[in-house]
Short mmCIF file of C-alpha atoms in Angstrom, two decimals:
data_model
loop_
_atom_site.label_atom_id
_atom_site.label_comp_id
_atom_site.label_asym_id
_atom_site.label_seq_id
_atom_site.Cartn_x
_atom_site.Cartn_y
_atom_site.Cartn_z
CA MET N 237 82.26 -17.39 -40.51
CA THR N 238 81.94 -20.81 -38.89
CA GLU N 239 78.61 -22.59 -39.12
CA LYS N 240 76.46 -21.62 -36.17
CA LYS N 241 75.35 -24.62 -34.14
CA ASP N 242 71.74 -25.20 -33.13
CA VAL N 243 70.25 -21.93 -34.34
CA THR N 244 66.80 -21.44 -32.86
CA PHE N 245 63.78 -20.76 -35.02
CA GLU N 246 63.53 -17.26 -33.56
CA GLU N 247 67.17 -16.44 -34.34
CA ALA N 248 66.87 -17.75 -37.89
CA MET N 249 63.64 -15.82 -38.50
CA LYS N 250 65.17 -12.63 -37.13
CA GLY N 251 68.28 -13.07 -39.26
CA LEU N 252 66.19 -13.62 -42.37
CA GLU N 253 64.16 -10.49 -41.66
CA ASN N 254 67.33 -8.43 -41.25
CA ILE N 255 68.70 -9.68 -44.56
CA VAL N 256 65.46 -8.93 -46.40
CA GLU N 257 65.43 -5.40 -44.98
CA LYS N 258 69.03 -4.79 -46.03
CA LEU N 259 68.42 -6.00 -49.57
CA GLU N 260 65.24 -3.94 -49.83
CA GLU N 261 67.19 -0.78 -48.98
CA GLY N 262 68.73 -1.26 -52.41
CA ASP N 263 72.18 0.26 -51.97
CA VAL N 264 74.09 -2.94 -51.28
CA PRO N 265 77.26 -3.69 -53.30
CA LEU N 266 76.88 -6.57 -55.74
CA GLU N 267 79.14 -9.13 -54.02
CA GLU N 268 77.61 -8.33 -50.65
CA ALA N 269 74.11 -8.70 -52.11
CA ILE N 270 74.96 -12.14 -53.46
CA SER N 271 76.35 -13.11 -50.08
CA PHE N 272 73.21 -11.87 -48.32
CA TYR N 273 71.00 -13.76 -50.74
CA LYS N 274 72.81 -17.05 -50.10
CA GLU N 275 72.64 -16.56 -46.34
CA GLY N 276 68.96 -15.64 -46.60
CA MET N 277 68.12 -18.76 -48.58
CA LYS N 278 69.98 -20.87 -46.04
CA LEU N 279 68.06 -19.32 -43.13
CA SER N 280 64.80 -19.68 -45.02
CA LYS N 281 65.41 -23.38 -45.55
CA LEU N 282 66.34 -23.79 -41.89
CA CYS N 283 63.07 -22.19 -40.75
CA HIS N 284 61.05 -24.22 -43.21
CA ASP N 285 62.65 -27.48 -42.10
CA LYS N 286 61.98 -26.65 -38.47
CA LEU N 287 58.32 -25.98 -39.16
CA SER N 288 57.79 -28.93 -41.48
CA HIS N 289 59.72 -31.72 -39.86
CA VAL N 290 59.39 -30.84 -36.22
CA GLU N 291 59.05 -33.73 -33.83
CA ALA N 292 56.50 -32.71 -31.26
CA GLU N 293 58.04 -32.09 -27.88
CA MET N 294 56.77 -34.44 -25.21
CA GLU N 295 55.09 -32.61 -22.39
CA GLN N 296 56.59 -33.08 -18.96
CA ILE N 297 55.44 -32.67 -15.39
CA LEU N 298 57.56 -31.50 -12.48
CA LYS N 299 57.74 -34.00 -9.62
CA GLU N 300 57.99 -33.27 -5.91
CA ASN N 301 61.66 -34.23 -5.96
CA GLY N 302 62.35 -31.65 -8.66
CA GLU N 303 62.73 -34.11 -11.52
CA LEU N 304 60.86 -33.88 -14.81
CA GLU N 305 58.77 -36.81 -15.94
CA SER N 306 56.80 -37.50 -19.09
CA PHE N 307 53.23 -36.34 -18.72
CA GLN N 308 50.15 -37.68 -20.44
CA VAL N 309 46.78 -35.91 -20.28
CA GLN N 310 43.85 -38.15 -19.39
CA GLU N 311 41.87 -38.46 -22.60
CA ASP N 312 38.88 -40.09 -20.97
CA GLU N 313 37.43 -36.82 -19.66
CA ALA N 314 33.63 -37.35 -19.60
CA MET U 85 -29.62 5.96 -0.79
CA SER U 86 -26.04 7.45 -1.50
CA GLU U 87 -24.47 7.29 -5.07
CA ARG U 88 -21.45 4.77 -5.35
CA ARG U 89 -18.32 6.00 -7.29
CA TYR U 90 -16.59 3.41 -9.60
CA LEU U 91 -12.79 3.70 -10.28
CA THR U 92 -11.03 2.54 -13.46
CA VAL U 93 -8.38 -0.22 -13.22
CA THR U 94 -5.75 2.31 -14.32
CA ALA U 95 -6.73 4.76 -11.64
CA LEU U 96 -6.49 2.17 -8.92
CA THR U 97 -3.17 0.84 -10.17
CA LYS U 98 -1.72 4.35 -10.41
CA TYR U 99 -2.85 5.01 -6.85
CA ILE U 100 -1.12 1.87 -5.61
CA LYS U 101 2.06 2.63 -7.62
CA ARG U 102 2.21 6.11 -6.12
CA LYS U 103 1.89 4.61 -2.65
CA PHE U 104 4.86 2.30 -3.37
CA ASP U 105 6.99 5.05 -4.94
CA VAL U 106 6.68 7.41 -2.01
CA ASP U 107 7.32 4.76 0.63
CA PRO U 108 10.95 5.21 1.85
CA HIS U 109 11.14 1.58 2.92
CA LEU U 110 10.58 0.44 -0.65
CA GLN U 111 13.14 2.77 -2.31
CA ASP U 112 16.19 0.90 -1.04
CA VAL U 113 15.46 -2.70 -0.27
CA TRP U 114 18.04 -5.39 0.62
CA LEU U 115 16.75 -8.84 -0.23
CA LYS U 116 17.96 -12.40 -0.43
CA GLY U 117 16.42 -15.28 -2.31
CA GLU U 118 16.91 -18.00 -4.88
CA ILE U 119 17.04 -17.36 -8.63
CA SER U 120 14.50 -19.11 -10.85
CA ASN U 121 13.04 -18.62 -14.34
CA PHE U 122 16.23 -16.76 -15.30
CA LYS U 123 16.21 -15.14 -18.74
CA GLN U 124 18.68 -12.75 -20.28
CA HIS U 125 17.30 -10.61 -23.07
CA SER U 126 19.40 -10.19 -26.21
CA ARG U 127 19.82 -6.53 -25.31
CA GLY U 128 21.39 -7.52 -21.99
CA HIS U 129 18.53 -7.03 -19.56
CA MET U 130 18.01 -9.81 -17.01
CA TYR U 131 14.55 -11.07 -15.93
CA PHE U 132 14.10 -13.65 -13.21
CA THR U 133 12.12 -14.56 -10.14
CA LEU U 134 13.43 -14.43 -6.59
CA LYS U 135 11.76 -16.95 -4.36
CA ASP U 136 11.88 -18.57 -0.98
CA GLN U 137 9.77 -21.33 0.57
CA ASN U 138 6.59 -19.29 0.80
CA ALA U 139 6.65 -16.51 -1.79
CA ARG U 140 8.16 -15.27 -5.08
CA LEU U 141 8.97 -11.85 -6.52
CA GLN U 142 9.46 -10.73 -10.10
CA VAL U 143 12.88 -9.11 -10.62
CA VAL U 144 14.46 -6.98 -13.35
CA MET U 145 18.14 -6.05 -13.66
CA PHE U 146 18.80 -3.79 -16.62
CA ALA U 147 21.96 -4.09 -18.76
CA GLY U 148 23.31 -0.87 -17.31
CA GLN U 149 23.43 -2.48 -13.89
CA ASN U 150 24.37 -6.05 -14.75
CA ARG U 151 27.17 -5.21 -17.17
CA ASN U 152 29.80 -5.12 -14.42
CA LEU U 153 28.71 -8.23 -12.54
CA ALA U 154 31.73 -10.22 -11.36
CA PHE U 155 29.79 -13.47 -11.64
CA LYS U 156 27.20 -15.05 -13.86
CA PRO U 157 23.78 -15.55 -12.28
CA GLN U 158 22.57 -19.11 -12.60
CA GLU U 159 19.31 -20.95 -12.02
CA GLY U 160 19.00 -22.03 -8.39
CA MET U 161 21.75 -19.73 -7.18
CA LYS U 162 21.15 -17.98 -3.85
CA VAL U 163 21.87 -14.29 -4.16
CA LEU U 164 21.88 -11.03 -2.26
CA VAL U 165 20.29 -8.12 -4.11
CA ARG U 166 19.70 -4.43 -3.56
CA GLY U 167 17.19 -2.24 -5.37
CA GLU U 168 13.76 -0.63 -5.29
CA VAL U 169 10.27 -2.15 -5.27
CA THR U 170 7.62 -0.65 -7.53
CA VAL U 171 4.54 -1.49 -9.54
CA TYR U 172 4.56 -2.51 -13.17
CA GLU U 173 1.33 -0.94 -14.29
CA ALA U 174 0.81 -3.05 -17.42
CA ASN U 175 0.65 -6.20 -15.34
CA GLY U 176 -0.73 -4.67 -12.20
CA SER U 177 2.03 -6.56 -10.40
CA TYR U 178 4.72 -5.36 -8.03
CA GLN U 179 8.37 -6.09 -8.89
CA MET U 180 11.92 -5.16 -7.92
CA TYR U 181 14.43 -3.23 -10.00
CA ILE U 182 17.86 -4.48 -8.95
CA LYS U 183 20.95 -2.27 -8.84
CA GLU U 184 23.41 -4.64 -7.17
CA MET U 185 23.66 -8.40 -6.93
CA GLN U 186 26.15 -10.87 -5.49
CA PRO U 187 26.14 -14.51 -4.49
CA ASP U 188 24.74 -15.13 -1.04
CA GLY U 189 27.23 -16.40 1.54
CA VAL U 190 30.16 -14.82 -0.20
CA GLY U 191 29.34 -11.22 0.56
CA SER U 192 32.36 -10.98 2.77
CA LEU U 193 34.48 -12.44 -0.02
CA PHE U 194 33.25 -9.74 -2.35
CA LEU U 195 34.08 -7.06 0.15
CA ALA U 196 37.56 -8.51 0.59
CA TYR U 197 37.93 -8.75 -3.19
CA GLU U 198 37.02 -5.10 -3.70
CA GLU U 199 39.27 -3.91 -0.89
CA LEU U 200 42.27 -5.89 -2.16
CA LYS U 201 41.64 -4.77 -5.72
CA LYS U 202 41.60 -1.13 -4.63
CA LYS U 203 44.70 -1.55 -2.48
CA LEU U 204 46.83 -3.29 -5.11
CA SER U 205 45.64 -0.94 -7.83
CA GLN U 206 46.79 2.05 -5.77
CA GLU U 207 50.14 0.33 -5.23
CA GLY U 208 50.53 0.10 -9.01
CA LEU U 209 50.49 -3.67 -9.33
CA PHE U 210 47.95 -3.38 -12.16
CA SER U 211 49.87 -0.62 -13.95
CA SER U 212 50.58 -1.32 -17.63
CA GLU U 213 54.14 -0.02 -17.29
CA TYR U 214 55.04 -3.18 -15.36
CA LYS U 215 53.54 -5.59 -17.88
CA LYS U 216 56.22 -7.83 -19.34
CA THR U 217 56.29 -8.63 -23.05
CA LEU U 218 55.45 -12.17 -24.08
CA PRO U 219 58.07 -13.95 -26.20
CA LYS U 220 57.12 -14.35 -29.85
CA TYR U 221 58.49 -17.88 -30.24
CA PRO U 222 58.76 -19.45 -26.79
CA CYS U 223 60.96 -22.54 -26.58
CA ALA U 224 59.24 -23.76 -23.44
CA VAL U 225 55.92 -22.97 -21.77
CA GLY U 226 55.31 -23.62 -18.09
CA VAL U 227 51.75 -24.56 -17.14
CA ILE U 228 50.77 -24.00 -13.49
CA THR U 229 47.44 -25.65 -12.81
CA SER U 230 45.92 -28.85 -11.55
CA PRO U 231 47.42 -31.85 -13.41
CA THR U 232 43.92 -33.27 -13.68
CA GLY U 233 40.88 -31.66 -15.18
CA ALA U 234 39.79 -29.91 -18.32
CA ALA U 235 42.05 -26.86 -18.05
CA VAL U 236 45.40 -28.66 -18.36
CA ARG U 237 44.06 -30.78 -21.19
CA ASP U 238 42.76 -27.76 -23.10
CA ILE U 239 46.02 -25.86 -22.62
CA ILE U 240 48.23 -28.74 -23.77
CA THR U 241 46.02 -29.68 -26.70
CA THR U 242 45.93 -26.10 -27.95
CA LEU U 243 49.67 -25.53 -27.51
CA LYS U 244 50.52 -28.66 -29.46
CA ARG U 245 48.07 -27.92 -32.24
CA ARG U 246 49.25 -24.35 -32.77
CA TYR U 247 52.99 -24.60 -32.18
CA PRO U 248 54.52 -28.08 -31.91
CA LEU U 249 58.01 -26.56 -31.59
CA THR U 250 57.47 -25.51 -27.99
CA LYS U 251 58.22 -27.67 -24.99
CA ILE U 252 55.49 -27.97 -22.37
CA ILE U 253 56.27 -28.39 -18.69
CA VAL U 254 53.42 -28.86 -16.23
CA ILE U 255 54.15 -27.55 -12.74
CA PRO U 256 51.30 -29.02 -10.71
CA ALA U 257 49.52 -26.91 -8.12
CA LEU U 258 46.36 -27.04 -6.05
CA VAL U 259 43.83 -24.64 -7.52
CA GLN U 260 41.03 -24.97 -4.98
CA GLY U 261 40.72 -25.00 -1.21
CA VAL U 262 42.62 -23.42 1.65
CA ASN U 263 45.99 -24.75 0.49
CA ALA U 264 45.65 -23.58 -3.09
CA ALA U 265 47.17 -20.12 -2.69
CA PRO U 266 50.45 -21.28 -1.09
CA SER U 267 50.65 -24.06 -3.67
CA ILE U 268 50.31 -21.61 -6.56
CA VAL U 269 52.90 -19.30 -5.00
CA LYS U 270 55.37 -22.14 -4.62
CA ALA U 271 54.79 -23.28 -8.20
CA ILE U 272 55.50 -19.79 -9.55
CA GLN U 273 58.70 -19.59 -7.49
CA THR U 274 59.79 -23.02 -8.73
CA ALA U 275 59.10 -22.08 -12.34
CA ASN U 276 61.26 -18.95 -12.06
CA LYS U 277 64.20 -21.15 -11.03
CA MET U 278 63.91 -23.37 -14.10
CA PRO U 279 66.41 -22.22 -16.74
CA ASP U 280 64.55 -23.14 -19.91
CA LEU U 281 61.09 -21.65 -19.42
CA ASP U 282 60.08 -18.60 -21.46
CA VAL U 283 56.50 -17.95 -20.36
CA LEU U 284 53.98 -19.21 -17.76
CA ILE U 285 50.27 -19.95 -17.95
CA VAL U 286 48.64 -19.81 -14.50
CA GLY U 287 45.02 -20.71 -14.07
CA ARG U 288 42.15 -23.13 -13.87
CA GLY U 289 38.76 -23.78 -15.37
CA GLY U 290 35.55 -22.03 -14.45
CA GLY U 291 33.89 -22.34 -11.06
CA SER U 292 32.07 -20.49 -8.33
CA ILE U 293 33.54 -17.47 -6.61
CA GLU U 294 34.56 -19.69 -3.71
CA GLU U 295 36.26 -22.16 -6.03
CA LEU U 296 38.23 -19.42 -7.78
CA TRP U 297 39.14 -17.70 -4.55
CA ALA U 298 42.81 -18.75 -4.49
CA PHE U 299 43.38 -16.42 -7.44
CA ASN U 300 42.06 -13.50 -5.39
CA GLU U 301 44.58 -14.01 -2.60
CA GLU U 302 47.09 -11.24 -2.00
CA VAL U 303 50.08 -13.62 -1.79
CA VAL U 304 49.27 -14.98 -5.25
CA ALA U 305 48.91 -11.49 -6.69
CA ARG U 306 52.26 -10.39 -5.28
CA GLU U 307 54.03 -13.51 -6.53
CA ILE U 308 52.65 -13.00 -10.03
CA PHE U 309 53.89 -9.42 -9.92
CA ALA U 310 57.34 -10.54 -8.70
CA SER U 311 57.75 -13.25 -11.35
CA LYS U 312 60.57 -12.61 -13.83
CA LEU U 313 58.87 -14.85 -16.37
CA PRO U 314 55.88 -13.28 -18.14
CA ILE U 315 52.60 -14.74 -16.90
CA ILE U 316 49.32 -15.27 -18.70
CA SER U 317 46.40 -15.68 -16.30
CA ALA U 318 43.70 -18.12 -17.34
CA VAL U 319 41.11 -18.29 -14.59
CA GLY U 320 37.52 -19.35 -14.98
CA HIS U 321 35.09 -18.31 -17.67
CA GLU U 322 34.64 -15.29 -19.90
CA THR U 323 32.95 -13.09 -17.34
CA ASP U 324 35.06 -13.95 -14.29
CA PHE U 325 37.76 -11.50 -13.28
CA THR U 326 40.11 -12.34 -10.44
CA ILE U 327 42.85 -10.25 -8.87
CA ALA U 328 45.32 -12.54 -10.64
CA ASP U 329 43.87 -11.38 -13.95
CA PHE U 330 44.54 -7.74 -13.13
CA VAL U 331 48.15 -8.37 -12.02
CA ALA U 332 49.14 -10.79 -14.79
CA ASP U 333 51.09 -9.56 -17.81
CA MET U 334 48.29 -10.84 -20.03
CA ARG U 335 44.76 -11.94 -19.16
CA ALA U 336 43.07 -14.71 -21.08
CA PRO U 337 39.33 -15.39 -20.67
CA THR U 338 39.79 -19.18 -20.79
CA PRO U 339 42.65 -21.68 -20.51
CA THR U 340 42.33 -22.37 -24.23
CA ALA U 341 42.64 -18.66 -25.00
CA ALA U 342 45.73 -18.52 -22.78
CA ALA U 343 47.41 -21.19 -24.87
CA GLU U 344 46.50 -19.25 -28.00
CA LEU U 345 48.08 -16.11 -26.54
CA ALA U 346 51.23 -17.95 -25.47
CA VAL U 347 52.34 -19.28 -28.84
CA PRO U 348 52.05 -18.32 -32.49
CA HIS U 349 50.10 -20.44 -34.94
CA ILE U 350 52.38 -22.57 -37.09
CA ASN U 351 50.35 -21.70 -40.19
CA GLU U 352 50.93 -17.99 -39.53
CA LEU U 353 54.64 -18.75 -39.30
CA MET U 354 54.54 -20.63 -42.58
CA GLU U 355 52.84 -17.67 -44.22
CA ARG U 356 55.33 -15.24 -42.73
CA LEU U 357 58.21 -17.41 -43.87
CA SER U 358 56.78 -17.52 -47.39
CA ASP U 359 56.48 -13.75 -47.32
CA ARG U 360 60.12 -13.39 -46.26
CA LYS U 361 61.24 -15.79 -48.96
CA PHE U 362 59.23 -13.91 -51.56
CA ARG U 363 60.70 -10.59 -50.43
CA LEU U 364 64.18 -12.10 -50.46
CA HIS U 365 63.70 -13.19 -54.07
CA SER U 366 62.11 -9.87 -55.03
CA ALA U 367 64.80 -7.74 -53.44
CA SER U 368 67.61 -9.83 -54.92
CA ASN U 369 66.06 -9.83 -58.39
CA LYS U 370 65.49 -6.10 -58.19
CA LEU U 371 69.09 -5.51 -57.19
CA MET U 372 70.43 -7.81 -59.92
CA GLN U 373 68.22 -6.05 -62.43
CA HIS U 374 69.58 -2.72 -61.24
CA TYR U 375 73.15 -3.80 -61.88
CA LYS U 376 72.15 -5.42 -65.16
CA ASP U 377 70.49 -2.21 -66.29
CA ARG U 378 73.63 -0.27 -65.49
CA LEU U 379 75.65 -2.77 -67.51
CA THR U 380 73.21 -2.54 -70.40
CA ALA U 381 73.36 1.23 -70.28
CA LEU U 382 77.13 1.08 -70.53
CA GLN U 383 76.91 -1.39 -73.39
CA LYS U 384 74.60 0.97 -75.23
CA SER U 385 76.95 3.89 -74.82
CA TYR U 386 78.74 5.33 -77.89
CA ALA U 387 82.05 3.61 -77.14
CA PHE U 388 80.54 0.14 -77.08
CA ARG U 389 78.09 0.56 -79.92
CA PHE U 390 80.75 1.86 -82.32
CA PRO U 391 84.01 0.22 -81.30
CA LYS U 392 85.31 0.32 -84.87
CA ASN U 393 85.25 4.11 -84.74
CA LEU U 394 87.47 4.06 -81.69
CA TYR U 395 89.71 1.53 -83.42
CA ALA U 396 89.94 3.53 -86.60
CA GLN U 397 90.89 6.62 -84.66
CA LYS U 398 93.65 4.74 -82.93
CA GLN U 399 94.85 3.25 -86.22
CA GLN U 400 95.13 6.72 -87.70
CA ASP U 401 97.01 7.98 -84.67
CA LEU U 402 99.38 5.04 -84.92
CA ASP U 403 100.09 5.61 -88.61
CA ARG U 404 100.86 9.27 -88.02
CA THR U 405 103.16 8.41 -85.15
CA MET U 406 105.01 5.80 -87.19
CA ASP U 407 105.52 8.25 -90.03
CA ASP U 408 106.95 10.78 -87.62
CA LEU U 409 109.25 8.17 -86.17
CA GLU U 410 110.55 7.12 -89.60
CA ALA U 411 111.29 10.70 -90.62
CA ALA U 412 113.10 11.39 -87.37
CA MET U 413 115.22 8.27 -87.78
CA LYS U 414 116.18 9.24 -91.31
CA ARG U 415 117.27 12.71 -90.25
CA MET U 416 119.33 11.30 -87.43
CA VAL U 417 121.10 8.82 -89.72
CA GLU U 418 122.02 11.58 -92.16
CA ARG U 419 123.42 13.77 -89.40
CA LYS U 420 125.52 10.90 -88.09
CA HIS U 421 126.89 10.18 -91.57
CA VAL U 422 128.00 13.77 -92.11
CA LYS U 423 129.81 13.79 -88.80
CA TRP U 424 131.52 10.51 -89.60
CA GLU U 425 132.87 11.83 -92.87
CA GLN U 426 134.33 14.87 -91.17
CA LEU U 427 136.08 12.78 -88.57
CA ALA U 428 137.38 10.36 -91.20
CA GLY U 429 139.00 13.22 -93.08
CA LEU U 430 140.56 14.58 -89.96
CA LEU U 431 141.89 11.14 -89.10
CA ALA U 432 143.46 10.68 -92.53
CA ARG U 433 145.34 13.94 -92.27
CA ASN U 434 146.88 12.87 -89.00
CA HIS U 435 148.06 9.40 -89.95
CA PRO U 436 150.40 8.20 -87.19
CA LYS U 437 152.99 6.56 -89.46
CA LYS U 438 155.09 9.67 -89.95
CA GLN U 439 154.97 10.50 -86.31
CA TRP U 440 155.95 6.95 -85.59
CA GLU U 441 159.04 7.18 -87.75
CA ALA U 442 160.08 10.45 -86.14
CA GLU U 443 159.60 9.00 -82.68
CA LYS U 444 161.64 5.93 -83.66
CA LEU U 445 164.63 8.08 -84.57
CA THR U 446 164.38 9.98 -81.31
CA LEU U 447 164.23 6.70 -79.42
CA GLU U 448 167.50 5.45 -81.00
CA GLN U 449 169.31 8.62 -80.09
CA GLN U 450 168.06 8.62 -76.57
CA THR U 451 169.02 4.98 -76.12
CA LYS U 452 172.67 5.63 -77.08
CA LEU U 453 172.85 8.64 -74.85
CA LEU U 454 171.42 6.65 -71.97
CA THR U 455 173.96 3.87 -72.35
CA LYS U 456 176.84 6.26 -72.32
CA GLN U 457 175.54 8.17 -69.34
CA MET U 458 174.98 4.99 -67.46
CA GLN U 459 178.53 3.80 -67.97
CA GLN U 460 179.93 7.09 -66.75
CA THR U 461 177.72 7.06 -63.66
CA LEU U 462 178.73 3.51 -62.88
CA GLN U 463 182.41 4.29 -63.04
CA LYS U 464 182.00 7.30 -60.83
CA LYS U 465 180.18 5.27 -58.23
CA GLN U 466 182.88 2.59 -58.26
CA TRP U 467 185.56 5.19 -57.70
CA GLU U 468 183.67 6.72 -54.81
CA PHE U 469 183.18 3.33 -53.26
CA GLN U 470 186.84 2.41 -53.43
CA HIS U 471 187.71 5.76 -51.89
CA LYS U 472 185.37 5.28 -48.96
CA ILE U 473 186.62 1.75 -48.35
CA SER U 474 190.17 2.98 -48.13
CA LYS U 475 189.24 5.79 -45.82
CA MET U 476 187.25 3.50 -43.54
CA ASP U 477 190.08 1.03 -43.39
CA ALA U 478 192.43 3.72 -42.26
CA LEU U 479 190.08 4.80 -39.50
CA SER U 480 189.36 1.32 -38.17
CA PRO U 481 190.19 1.12 -34.47
CA LEU U 482 191.34 -2.46 -34.81
CA LYS U 483 194.05 -1.37 -37.18
CA ILE U 484 195.19 1.32 -34.76
CA MET U 485 195.13 -1.08 -31.85
CA ASN U 486 197.05 -3.51 -34.00
CA ARG U 487 199.98 -1.13 -33.46
CA GLY U 488 199.71 -1.54 -29.64
CA TYR U 489 197.22 1.15 -28.67
CA SER U 490 194.36 0.36 -26.14
CA LEU U 491 191.03 1.92 -25.14
CA ALA U 492 189.82 2.46 -21.57
CA TYR U 493 186.13 2.18 -20.58
CA GLN U 494 184.17 3.01 -17.47
CA GLU U 495 182.13 0.26 -15.80
CA ASP U 496 179.02 1.44 -17.64
CA GLY U 497 180.72 1.05 -21.02
CA THR U 498 181.51 4.72 -21.62
CA ILE U 499 184.88 5.28 -23.24
CA ILE U 500 187.22 7.33 -21.08
CA LYS U 501 188.70 10.29 -22.99
CA ASN U 502 190.11 12.36 -20.11
CA VAL U 503 191.40 11.70 -16.60
CA ASN U 504 188.55 13.51 -14.89
CA GLN U 505 186.22 10.69 -15.92
CA ALA U 506 187.84 8.37 -13.37
CA GLU U 507 188.50 8.56 -9.63
CA LYS U 508 190.72 6.73 -7.26
CA GLY U 509 189.35 3.31 -6.55
CA ASP U 510 187.24 3.10 -9.70
CA THR U 511 187.20 -0.15 -11.61
CA ILE U 512 187.84 0.33 -15.35
CA GLN U 513 188.33 -1.94 -18.33
CA VAL U 514 191.18 -1.64 -20.82
CA HIS U 515 190.47 -3.13 -24.25
CA LEU U 516 193.34 -4.43 -26.45
CA GLN U 517 193.15 -6.02 -29.89
CA ASP U 518 193.01 -9.57 -28.42
CA GLY U 519 191.08 -9.01 -25.14
CA ARG U 520 190.62 -6.69 -22.15
CA LEU U 521 192.10 -5.98 -18.72
CA GLU U 522 190.11 -5.44 -15.44
CA CYS U 523 191.95 -2.63 -13.57
CA GLU U 524 191.54 -0.55 -10.44
CA VAL U 525 192.51 3.14 -10.43
CA GLN U 526 195.12 3.75 -7.73
CA ASP U 527 195.66 7.44 -8.34
CA VAL U 528 194.64 10.15 -10.78
CA LYS U 529 197.25 12.55 -12.12
CA GLU U 530 196.32 15.25 -14.51
CA ARG U 531 198.97 16.29 -17.02
CA LYS U 532 199.95 20.00 -16.59
CA GLY U 533 201.57 22.22 -19.22
CA ASN U 534 205.24 21.74 -18.02
CA ASP U 535 204.81 18.42 -16.15
#
């Protein structure tokens, strides 16, 4: 299977959960179990990297002309 | 002089209380005034004074009545109240027990609110079957509120703290005044056309009933219901409930709470991820152990623990088989030898030399006979040949013609043997030994017996 591009956190988490459930059923053939384990570790690392090294998304505001612009909240609220 | 009767304080107060309690005008009183000295008991009962320019009245609203208030009474607020006036005997003072209360000046708004609430509820807009599910891990959150103020700041701050992965897009809208409702409607419509949004937060900070009124407008309620994106309403304070709150897929008591409902907490995700990783390890190890146990069980079986026994058995089988093979080979060799000897004897008795000598003698005799026969045959053939040559020579037409005879032929080459084969006028050829004559028949005469 070709490497999936730009897997979202949700997809990776769901995939990992599916793999764990399959392995916990306990009747998986040996080679398939090894394959599942490798895939599970890969997904686990992907999720962890996303949570640990995430660059915060800049918030944006929608303009009258329909374009998005960077938005900064006024911090000087008294 | 007549005797004066003296009453007790209790007796007088009871008399006055009974007068109040039986007065129909005091059983259902509608009153308006300003709230002061407001206190809310820990058990929920409210105690305050209603006053105007010239007088004040002690007021009680028990928890049973004030539990469903749609607003929070505040010091200085002008209110409309309904209840009964009676006497509090302990104090000897008259007071009012309130059953209903609403802000003054917005009575008509409250009536409109209740009517709309009833109408939309009957239409099913509040029904839980239409509530959309919020996404667990939204990629982008749309925030519909005023771009200035505490609400937008609280929402954004909370979203970023809990779940930095999500994108935040502010879709600005008026949240107060006559133009607020259309502005909110337009913002919701715009948000539903944006491809990346997963969930919407619609709301504003706390305020008076008039300030929150946009979120009680029917057009806003219907647009929230029609939205394809799930909507979290975040209007006002804890105790405020707007129509928008009833229609929304999820109601949050404050803007901050709305942000908390919209996204998961990153620490929870870390914990869940650790749990999945642990379970992945556990399940894999358990499975590997299962296969390992099966392997160990096989290794402990009789065949593996005592391989030499199996080997010895096979060795013994092999020896027996080899012995059998050797014996069989020996018997076969002996049988072959016996047969060979028999054939050798037979061969000796029929030595071909004698036969050869006999055949040689026969050959010599036959050869002589053949030579003689051949010579005789040859002579005979020569004689026959000479005879035929002579006979053929005698019959040769050239020899006959050599004596002057000729042959006549028709035009088609057929030899003429009798006169009937020709007619007068026919052209015939007459062949002689040195050439031929071209002739024309002038007359045909057949030879008769005496002619």
